[in-house]
């Protein structure tokens, strides 16, 4: 199982990779499992899930920077509860 | 129209008129290599000697091997080409179709079925081929000359299949459909005793050829200092030896496009991936003769990424290994990646031809059963155990050189990379410390997406993620004076965000930390959906639907697993970075990552299983 994790990340030594491939070549269950695990990786990587919406991004930036700049003028606890959203 | 541009060679180019005469057309496979005419000439000579000359096996028998092996490799180009060639010599369409599904039901004579069984075993499980397989063919009435031709044809098929995938050659005729399942291996597939229990001599009869009287042997002796056993074992076919010598002279021994050393690296790395003890021993020796220390060659054989090679060399080997081990997955992006590393199209073409030639030599050697010309430093076995130990030993040696006591790290040592990592945020961090608030704004811009996603992964809630992102950055700003640079700034920041997220979860839902969150149930996690997935799952849904599916599925995972998957696969942190950020060991992270990925696969499976069949359970 640990090797499978490395295998998915292309990090196994050549010999073990070959071993796994020999096994995959004639074990239909593992082949389906491996193939779908690879596809899962691709799907997740390319899904752009949980993108930060543009307006939230600028709101966060604005608030952080106002506290950081404000903090320079005397505020000592910038990690206090943030303002409620409008 | 393949991956690489073509050059105009004209009809006078002899291999082209040769192909037209013998095949009735000029295969696109060769048109795709016109940047290097010399390799087309070498390939034409090989094709002539192995495929076209009718000696012990008929052209039809050899074409059948080509077809069955190409189908097993799922190579549309070669299947299409050889179906056409078999059709022109009178084989019926129905029989051709059956041969691509399973040759055993194609109504072939029994000896021919055995011949194809052997060809498939040799190309798909080469390390399991033994003298018994050769004896089996002899019992079917095949002489050693015929068996040699079968081995050569199988090796030649590996050569052209590799070429066509690497070049993305466009089928010359209407592409043949491949069956959805691979041809099952049958017959001689039982594991066999290791090499050590066998008489160490090649499987086939050979005749004496003296270098004084046989030019290819004189050439080998002059070039390599010896006549490799792999060639001594083919003396039943001097004409093939001539073509092979010519191929080595024009493809391997030239220095004008890729340097010889890089081509030897390709040979070595692929031979090791193919567990070919013979070829690894020979090419370590050849590299030694070229001034490359044995340790370095050995490390390339074990894992080229840890051999301290220049980045471009490592990228070239990445490509060659992908082409040899996962040929159908090679795409235009792989070619483009090589271009960004500065390789010219001619060099890329030569690396593809070199990869094909290596597949040829590896398959040939496994079929011939030749013994190494030198004491092999590394003997590859079929069992995982010894191979793993060998990898571990080599790793220990490397660690010793780096001054790290052996035994401190995992077997595969991907923890240790002798590369100095510089922090891309280092300059900005220094400026913030010097009082430059504008530099901090840049850091927020750079990392807020990652931090937001990290927090959404933990809290599962957009509002918490937004507030948490803000807090995490403010904490980082407060503590930036304490940042020591032991990890990258981004890793350090992610760790702050994770703590922030856990705190929020605790106050909200009284959920404990990441360590015991759901991990107990997951210990016993076993995949249940083992149905094959659709070939192109990403085409089943729109991008928005896909994103929603992934987000929902991720949310179903226990937080401890979700975090690991998100950091590695969404944020693309390295294993080490993700482990550091989560305060886990690398081994623990890997096992959690694998389970997380499998759980995610399970959640996604019902949406992507090939249509027509329900899920099965194991």
mmCIF file of N, CA, C and O in Angstrom, chain B residues 237-305:
data_model
loop_
_atom_site.group_PDB
_atom_site.id
_atom_site.type_symbol
_atom_site.label_atom_id
_atom_site.label_comp_id
_atom_site.label_asym_id
_atom_site.label_seq_id
_atom_site.Cartn_x
_atom_site.Cartn_y
_atom_site.Cartn_z
ATOM 1 N N UNK B 237 21.496 -15.611 -37.593
ATOM 2 C CA UNK B 237 21.040 -14.615 -38.572
ATOM 3 C C UNK B 237 22.066 -13.488 -38.740
ATOM 4 O O UNK B 237 21.875 -12.369 -38.266
ATOM 5 N N UNK B 238 23.157 -13.765 -39.488
ATOM 6 C CA UNK B 238 24.187 -12.735 -39.672
ATOM 7 C C UNK B 238 23.630 -11.443 -40.283
ATOM 8 O O UNK B 238 24.096 -10.352 -39.960
ATOM 9 N N UNK B 239 22.604 -11.576 -41.144
ATOM 10 C CA UNK B 239 22.073 -10.368 -41.785
ATOM 11 C C UNK B 239 21.399 -9.456 -40.759
ATOM 12 O O UNK B 239 21.462 -8.235 -40.854
ATOM 13 N N UNK B 240 20.751 -10.071 -39.737
ATOM 14 C CA UNK B 240 20.145 -9.254 -38.683
ATOM 15 C C UNK B 240 21.238 -8.562 -37.880
ATOM 16 O O UNK B 240 21.138 -7.376 -37.537
ATOM 17 N N UNK B 241 22.316 -9.295 -37.595
ATOM 18 C CA UNK B 241 23.430 -8.694 -36.856
ATOM 19 C C UNK B 241 23.991 -7.486 -37.599
ATOM 20 O O UNK B 241 24.344 -6.475 -36.983
ATOM 21 N N UNK B 242 24.062 -7.590 -38.916
ATOM 22 C CA UNK B 242 24.551 -6.449 -39.702
ATOM 23 C C UNK B 242 23.641 -5.238 -39.519
ATOM 24 O O UNK B 242 24.101 -4.111 -39.319
ATOM 25 N N UNK B 243 22.327 -5.492 -39.574
ATOM 26 C CA UNK B 243 21.382 -4.382 -39.421
ATOM 27 C C UNK B 243 21.448 -3.794 -38.012
ATOM 28 O O UNK B 243 21.351 -2.578 -37.823
ATOM 29 N N UNK B 244 21.627 -4.656 -37.014
ATOM 30 C CA UNK B 244 21.710 -4.162 -35.637
ATOM 31 C C UNK B 244 22.985 -3.341 -35.424
ATOM 32 O O UNK B 244 22.961 -2.296 -34.750
ATOM 33 N N UNK B 245 24.087 -3.818 -35.967
ATOM 34 C CA UNK B 245 25.340 -3.075 -35.847
ATOM 35 C C UNK B 245 25.182 -1.694 -36.473
ATOM 36 O O UNK B 245 25.623 -0.676 -35.920
ATOM 37 N N UNK B 246 24.517 -1.661 -37.611
ATOM 38 C CA UNK B 246 24.281 -0.398 -38.308
ATOM 39 C C UNK B 246 23.402 0.525 -37.448
ATOM 40 O O UNK B 246 23.643 1.732 -37.345
ATOM 41 N N UNK B 247 22.370 -0.051 -36.810
ATOM 42 C CA UNK B 247 21.480 0.758 -35.967
ATOM 43 C C UNK B 247 22.253 1.336 -34.783
ATOM 44 O O UNK B 247 22.089 2.505 -34.431
ATOM 45 N N UNK B 248 23.109 0.523 -34.164
ATOM 46 C CA UNK B 248 23.893 1.038 -33.042
ATOM 47 C C UNK B 248 24.845 2.141 -33.520
ATOM 48 O O UNK B 248 25.015 3.152 -32.843
ATOM 49 N N UNK B 249 25.445 1.918 -34.702
ATOM 50 C CA UNK B 249 26.396 2.904 -35.218
ATOM 51 C C UNK B 249 25.699 4.246 -35.468
ATOM 52 O O UNK B 249 26.211 5.300 -35.117
ATOM 53 N N UNK B 250 24.506 4.196 -36.045
ATOM 54 C CA UNK B 250 23.862 5.454 -36.421
ATOM 55 C C UNK B 250 23.031 6.067 -35.292
ATOM 56 O O UNK B 250 22.828 7.267 -35.280
ATOM 57 N N UNK B 251 22.518 5.251 -34.381
ATOM 58 C CA UNK B 251 21.652 5.817 -33.337
ATOM 59 C C UNK B 251 22.408 6.050 -32.028
ATOM 60 O O UNK B 251 22.356 7.132 -31.456
ATOM 61 N N UNK B 252 23.142 5.033 -31.563
ATOM 62 C CA UNK B 252 23.791 5.153 -30.250
ATOM 63 C C UNK B 252 25.149 5.850 -30.308
ATOM 64 O O UNK B 252 25.477 6.673 -29.467
ATOM 65 N N UNK B 253 25.938 5.502 -31.307
ATOM 66 C CA UNK B 253 27.344 5.911 -31.278
ATOM 67 C C UNK B 253 27.606 7.286 -31.861
ATOM 68 O O UNK B 253 28.721 7.772 -31.830
ATOM 69 N N UNK B 254 26.582 7.929 -32.387
ATOM 70 C CA UNK B 254 26.777 9.271 -32.937
ATOM 71 C C UNK B 254 26.755 10.287 -31.803
ATOM 72 O O UNK B 254 26.166 10.060 -30.760
ATOM 73 N N UNK B 255 27.392 11.413 -32.032
ATOM 74 C CA UNK B 255 27.463 12.461 -31.007
ATOM 75 C C UNK B 255 26.937 13.792 -31.530
ATOM 76 O O UNK B 255 26.998 14.792 -30.840
ATOM 77 N N UNK B 256 26.423 13.804 -32.757
ATOM 78 C CA UNK B 256 26.114 15.089 -33.383
ATOM 79 C C UNK B 256 24.790 15.697 -32.930
ATOM 80 O O UNK B 256 24.585 16.893 -33.036
ATOM 81 N N UNK B 257 23.881 14.872 -32.450
ATOM 82 C CA UNK B 257 22.580 15.408 -32.034
ATOM 83 C C UNK B 257 22.489 15.366 -30.506
ATOM 84 O O UNK B 257 22.633 16.377 -29.838
ATOM 85 N N UNK B 258 22.278 14.196 -29.947
ATOM 86 C CA UNK B 258 22.414 14.049 -28.492
ATOM 87 C C UNK B 258 23.795 13.468 -28.238
ATOM 88 O O UNK B 258 24.270 12.622 -28.995
ATOM 89 N N UNK B 259 24.464 13.899 -27.154
ATOM 90 C CA UNK B 259 25.751 13.279 -26.848
ATOM 91 C C UNK B 259 25.568 11.797 -26.510
ATOM 92 O O UNK B 259 24.528 11.410 -25.975
ATOM 93 N N UNK B 260 26.565 11.010 -26.829
ATOM 94 C CA UNK B 260 26.517 9.570 -26.574
ATOM 95 C C UNK B 260 26.174 9.271 -25.111
ATOM 96 O O UNK B 260 25.385 8.375 -24.818
ATOM 97 N N UNK B 261 26.749 10.062 -24.187
ATOM 98 C CA UNK B 261 26.525 9.772 -22.765
ATOM 99 C C UNK B 261 25.038 9.844 -22.427
ATOM 100 O O UNK B 261 24.510 8.989 -21.727
ATOM 101 N N UNK B 262 24.359 10.858 -22.944
ATOM 102 C CA UNK B 262 22.928 10.973 -22.641
ATOM 103 C C UNK B 262 22.166 9.772 -23.184
ATOM 104 O O UNK B 262 21.209 9.291 -22.584
ATOM 105 N N UNK B 263 22.605 9.267 -24.327
ATOM 106 C CA UNK B 263 21.917 8.109 -24.900
ATOM 107 C C UNK B 263 22.193 6.843 -24.074
ATOM 108 O O UNK B 263 21.324 6.003 -23.893
ATOM 109 N N UNK B 264 23.410 6.749 -23.549
ATOM 110 C CA UNK B 264 23.706 5.620 -22.663
ATOM 111 C C UNK B 264 22.870 5.719 -21.384
ATOM 112 O O UNK B 264 22.432 4.708 -20.837
ATOM 113 N N UNK B 265 22.670 6.948 -20.898
ATOM 114 C CA UNK B 265 21.814 7.132 -19.714
ATOM 115 C C UNK B 265 20.412 6.580 -19.998
ATOM 116 O O UNK B 265 19.805 5.914 -19.168
ATOM 117 N N UNK B 266 19.903 6.906 -21.181
ATOM 118 C CA UNK B 266 18.555 6.439 -21.534
ATOM 119 C C UNK B 266 18.528 4.913 -21.513
ATOM 120 O O UNK B 266 17.644 4.286 -20.923
ATOM 121 N N UNK B 267 19.528 4.316 -22.159
ATOM 122 C CA UNK B 267 19.605 2.857 -22.194
ATOM 123 C C UNK B 267 19.641 2.272 -20.787
ATOM 124 O O UNK B 267 18.955 1.295 -20.478
ATOM 125 N N UNK B 268 20.447 2.900 -19.944
ATOM 126 C CA UNK B 268 20.639 2.379 -18.594
ATOM 127 C C UNK B 268 19.355 2.508 -17.773
ATOM 128 O O UNK B 268 18.904 1.540 -17.147
ATOM 129 N N UNK B 269 18.762 3.686 -17.783
ATOM 130 C CA UNK B 269 17.589 3.922 -16.927
ATOM 131 C C UNK B 269 16.422 3.030 -17.349
ATOM 132 O O UNK B 269 15.731 2.450 -16.511
ATOM 133 N N UNK B 270 16.209 2.911 -18.657
ATOM 134 C CA UNK B 270 15.078 2.089 -19.113
ATOM 135 C C UNK B 270 15.359 0.608 -18.848
ATOM 136 O O UNK B 270 14.479 -0.136 -18.415
ATOM 137 N N UNK B 271 16.594 0.180 -19.090
ATOM 138 C CA UNK B 271 16.920 -1.225 -18.842
ATOM 139 C C UNK B 271 16.687 -1.574 -17.380
ATOM 140 O O UNK B 271 16.202 -2.660 -17.057
ATOM 141 N N UNK B 272 17.013 -0.633 -16.492
ATOM 142 C CA UNK B 272 16.787 -0.884 -15.064
ATOM 143 C C UNK B 272 15.287 -0.950 -14.784
ATOM 144 O O UNK B 272 14.827 -1.819 -14.045
ATOM 145 N N UNK B 273 14.531 -0.041 -15.397
ATOM 146 C CA UNK B 273 13.076 -0.062 -15.192
ATOM 147 C C UNK B 273 12.496 -1.372 -15.708
ATOM 148 O O UNK B 273 11.503 -1.871 -15.193
ATOM 149 N N UNK B 274 13.114 -1.928 -16.727
ATOM 150 C CA UNK B 274 12.659 -3.205 -17.268
ATOM 151 C C UNK B 274 13.287 -4.398 -16.544
ATOM 152 O O UNK B 274 13.137 -5.531 -16.989
ATOM 153 N N UNK B 275 13.995 -4.123 -15.463
ATOM 154 C CA UNK B 275 14.652 -5.163 -14.666
ATOM 155 C C UNK B 275 15.593 -6.021 -15.501
ATOM 156 O O UNK B 275 15.681 -7.228 -15.314
ATOM 157 N N UNK B 276 16.263 -5.388 -16.442
ATOM 158 C CA UNK B 276 17.129 -6.148 -17.329
ATOM 159 C C UNK B 276 18.574 -6.120 -16.819
ATOM 160 O O UNK B 276 19.343 -5.203 -17.120
ATOM 161 N N UNK B 277 18.919 -7.127 -16.043
ATOM 162 C CA UNK B 277 20.248 -7.211 -15.435
ATOM 163 C C UNK B 277 21.351 -7.128 -16.489
ATOM 164 O O UNK B 277 22.347 -6.435 -16.320
ATOM 165 N N UNK B 278 21.140 -7.851 -17.598
ATOM 166 C CA UNK B 278 22.169 -7.901 -18.639
ATOM 167 C C UNK B 278 22.474 -6.504 -19.172
ATOM 168 O O UNK B 278 23.620 -6.057 -19.197
ATOM 169 N N UNK B 279 21.433 -5.819 -19.644
ATOM 170 C CA UNK B 279 21.658 -4.521 -20.286
ATOM 171 C C UNK B 279 22.193 -3.484 -19.301
ATOM 172 O O UNK B 279 22.995 -2.628 -19.667
ATOM 173 N N UNK B 280 21.762 -3.568 -18.040
ATOM 174 C CA UNK B 280 22.285 -2.632 -17.047
ATOM 175 C C UNK B 280 23.787 -2.862 -16.856
ATOM 176 O O UNK B 280 24.576 -1.921 -16.846
ATOM 177 N N UNK B 281 24.186 -4.134 -16.759
ATOM 178 C CA UNK B 281 25.616 -4.432 -16.572
ATOM 179 C C UNK B 281 26.430 -3.931 -17.762
ATOM 180 O O UNK B 281 27.460 -3.274 -17.600
ATOM 181 N N UNK B 282 25.947 -4.206 -18.981
ATOM 182 C CA UNK B 282 26.695 -3.801 -20.172
ATOM 183 C C UNK B 282 26.810 -2.278 -20.247
ATOM 184 O O UNK B 282 27.888 -1.736 -20.521
ATOM 185 N N UNK B 283 25.713 -1.592 -19.961
ATOM 186 C CA UNK B 283 25.768 -0.142 -20.171
ATOM 187 C C UNK B 283 26.412 0.604 -19.016
ATOM 188 O O UNK B 283 26.928 1.702 -19.208
ATOM 189 N N UNK B 284 26.434 -0.002 -17.820
ATOM 190 C CA UNK B 284 27.268 0.578 -16.761
ATOM 191 C C UNK B 284 28.726 0.518 -17.206
ATOM 192 O O UNK B 284 29.488 1.464 -17.035
ATOM 193 N N UNK B 285 29.087 -0.616 -17.804
ATOM 194 C CA UNK B 285 30.457 -0.799 -18.282
ATOM 195 C C UNK B 285 30.783 0.221 -19.389
ATOM 196 O O UNK B 285 31.851 0.814 -19.412
ATOM 197 N N UNK B 286 29.814 0.417 -20.292
ATOM 198 C CA UNK B 286 30.066 1.368 -21.375
ATOM 199 C C UNK B 286 30.195 2.786 -20.843
ATOM 200 O O UNK B 286 31.014 3.569 -21.313
ATOM 201 N N UNK B 287 29.379 3.109 -19.842
ATOM 202 C CA UNK B 287 29.493 4.442 -19.245
ATOM 203 C C UNK B 287 30.822 4.597 -18.522
ATOM 204 O O UNK B 287 31.434 5.660 -18.544
ATOM 205 N N UNK B 288 31.273 3.501 -17.911
ATOM 206 C CA UNK B 288 32.577 3.563 -17.238
ATOM 207 C C UNK B 288 33.664 3.881 -18.253
ATOM 208 O O UNK B 288 34.531 4.705 -18.023
ATOM 209 N N UNK B 289 33.546 3.229 -19.422
ATOM 210 C CA UNK B 289 34.520 3.483 -20.484
ATOM 211 C C UNK B 289 34.443 4.936 -20.959
ATOM 212 O O UNK B 289 35.414 5.486 -21.476
ATOM 213 N N UNK B 290 33.287 5.565 -20.780
ATOM 214 C CA UNK B 290 33.133 6.968 -21.188
ATOM 215 C C UNK B 290 33.483 7.931 -20.052
ATOM 216 O O UNK B 290 33.263 9.134 -20.153
ATOM 217 N N UNK B 291 33.972 7.360 -18.930
ATOM 218 C CA UNK B 291 34.431 8.212 -17.838
ATOM 219 C C UNK B 291 33.392 8.499 -16.779
ATOM 220 O O UNK B 291 33.575 9.386 -15.940
ATOM 221 N N UNK B 292 32.259 7.785 -16.808
ATOM 222 C CA UNK B 292 31.236 7.994 -15.769
ATOM 223 C C UNK B 292 31.469 6.978 -14.645
ATOM 224 O O UNK B 292 31.484 5.774 -14.896
ATOM 225 N N UNK B 293 31.660 7.455 -13.412
ATOM 226 C CA UNK B 293 31.934 6.518 -12.308
ATOM 227 C C UNK B 293 30.797 5.515 -12.119
ATOM 228 O O UNK B 293 29.636 5.846 -12.346
ATOM 229 N N UNK B 294 31.167 4.314 -11.667
ATOM 230 C CA UNK B 294 30.180 3.247 -11.469
ATOM 231 C C UNK B 294 29.058 3.654 -10.520
ATOM 232 O O UNK B 294 27.901 3.332 -10.742
ATOM 233 N N UNK B 295 29.424 4.366 -9.459
ATOM 234 C CA UNK B 295 28.411 4.764 -8.479
ATOM 235 C C UNK B 295 27.329 5.608 -9.132
ATOM 236 O O UNK B 295 26.150 5.464 -8.840
ATOM 237 N N UNK B 296 27.769 6.481 -10.002
ATOM 238 C CA UNK B 296 26.809 7.372 -10.645
ATOM 239 C C UNK B 296 25.877 6.584 -11.560
ATOM 240 O O UNK B 296 24.658 6.765 -11.539
ATOM 241 N N UNK B 297 26.471 5.677 -12.353
ATOM 242 C CA UNK B 297 25.644 4.846 -13.228
ATOM 243 C C UNK B 297 24.662 4.035 -12.398
ATOM 244 O O UNK B 297 23.490 3.906 -12.744
ATOM 245 N N UNK B 298 25.167 3.517 -11.291
ATOM 246 C CA UNK B 298 24.320 2.678 -10.452
ATOM 247 C C UNK B 298 23.156 3.491 -9.898
ATOM 248 O O UNK B 298 22.022 3.019 -9.835
ATOM 249 N N UNK B 299 23.424 4.719 -9.524
ATOM 250 C CA UNK B 299 22.352 5.557 -8.978
ATOM 251 C C UNK B 299 21.325 5.893 -10.071
ATOM 252 O O UNK B 299 20.132 5.978 -9.799
ATOM 253 N N UNK B 300 21.794 6.063 -11.299
ATOM 254 C CA UNK B 300 20.852 6.307 -12.396
ATOM 255 C C UNK B 300 19.954 5.088 -12.572
ATOM 256 O O UNK B 300 18.755 5.200 -12.792
ATOM 257 N N UNK B 301 20.560 3.901 -12.408
ATOM 258 C CA UNK B 301 19.765 2.684 -12.552
ATOM 259 C C UNK B 301 18.715 2.581 -11.448
ATOM 260 O O UNK B 301 17.586 2.179 -11.697
ATOM 261 N N UNK B 302 19.082 2.980 -10.230
ATOM 262 C CA UNK B 302 18.139 2.862 -9.111
ATOM 263 C C UNK B 302 17.085 3.954 -9.180
ATOM 264 O O UNK B 302 15.885 3.696 -9.109
ATOM 265 N N UNK B 303 17.519 5.181 -9.301
ATOM 266 C CA UNK B 303 16.589 6.303 -9.371
ATOM 267 C C UNK B 303 17.333 7.514 -9.915
ATOM 268 O O UNK B 303 18.081 8.162 -9.196
ATOM 269 N N UNK B 304 17.095 7.811 -11.188
ATOM 270 C CA UNK B 304 17.892 8.859 -11.830
ATOM 271 C C UNK B 304 17.661 10.229 -11.208
ATOM 272 O O UNK B 304 18.477 11.113 -11.323
ATOM 273 N N UNK B 305 16.500 10.384 -10.537
ATOM 274 C CA UNK B 305 16.218 11.706 -9.972
ATOM 275 C C UNK B 305 17.099 12.003 -8.767
ATOM 276 O O UNK B 305 17.164 13.121 -8.311
#
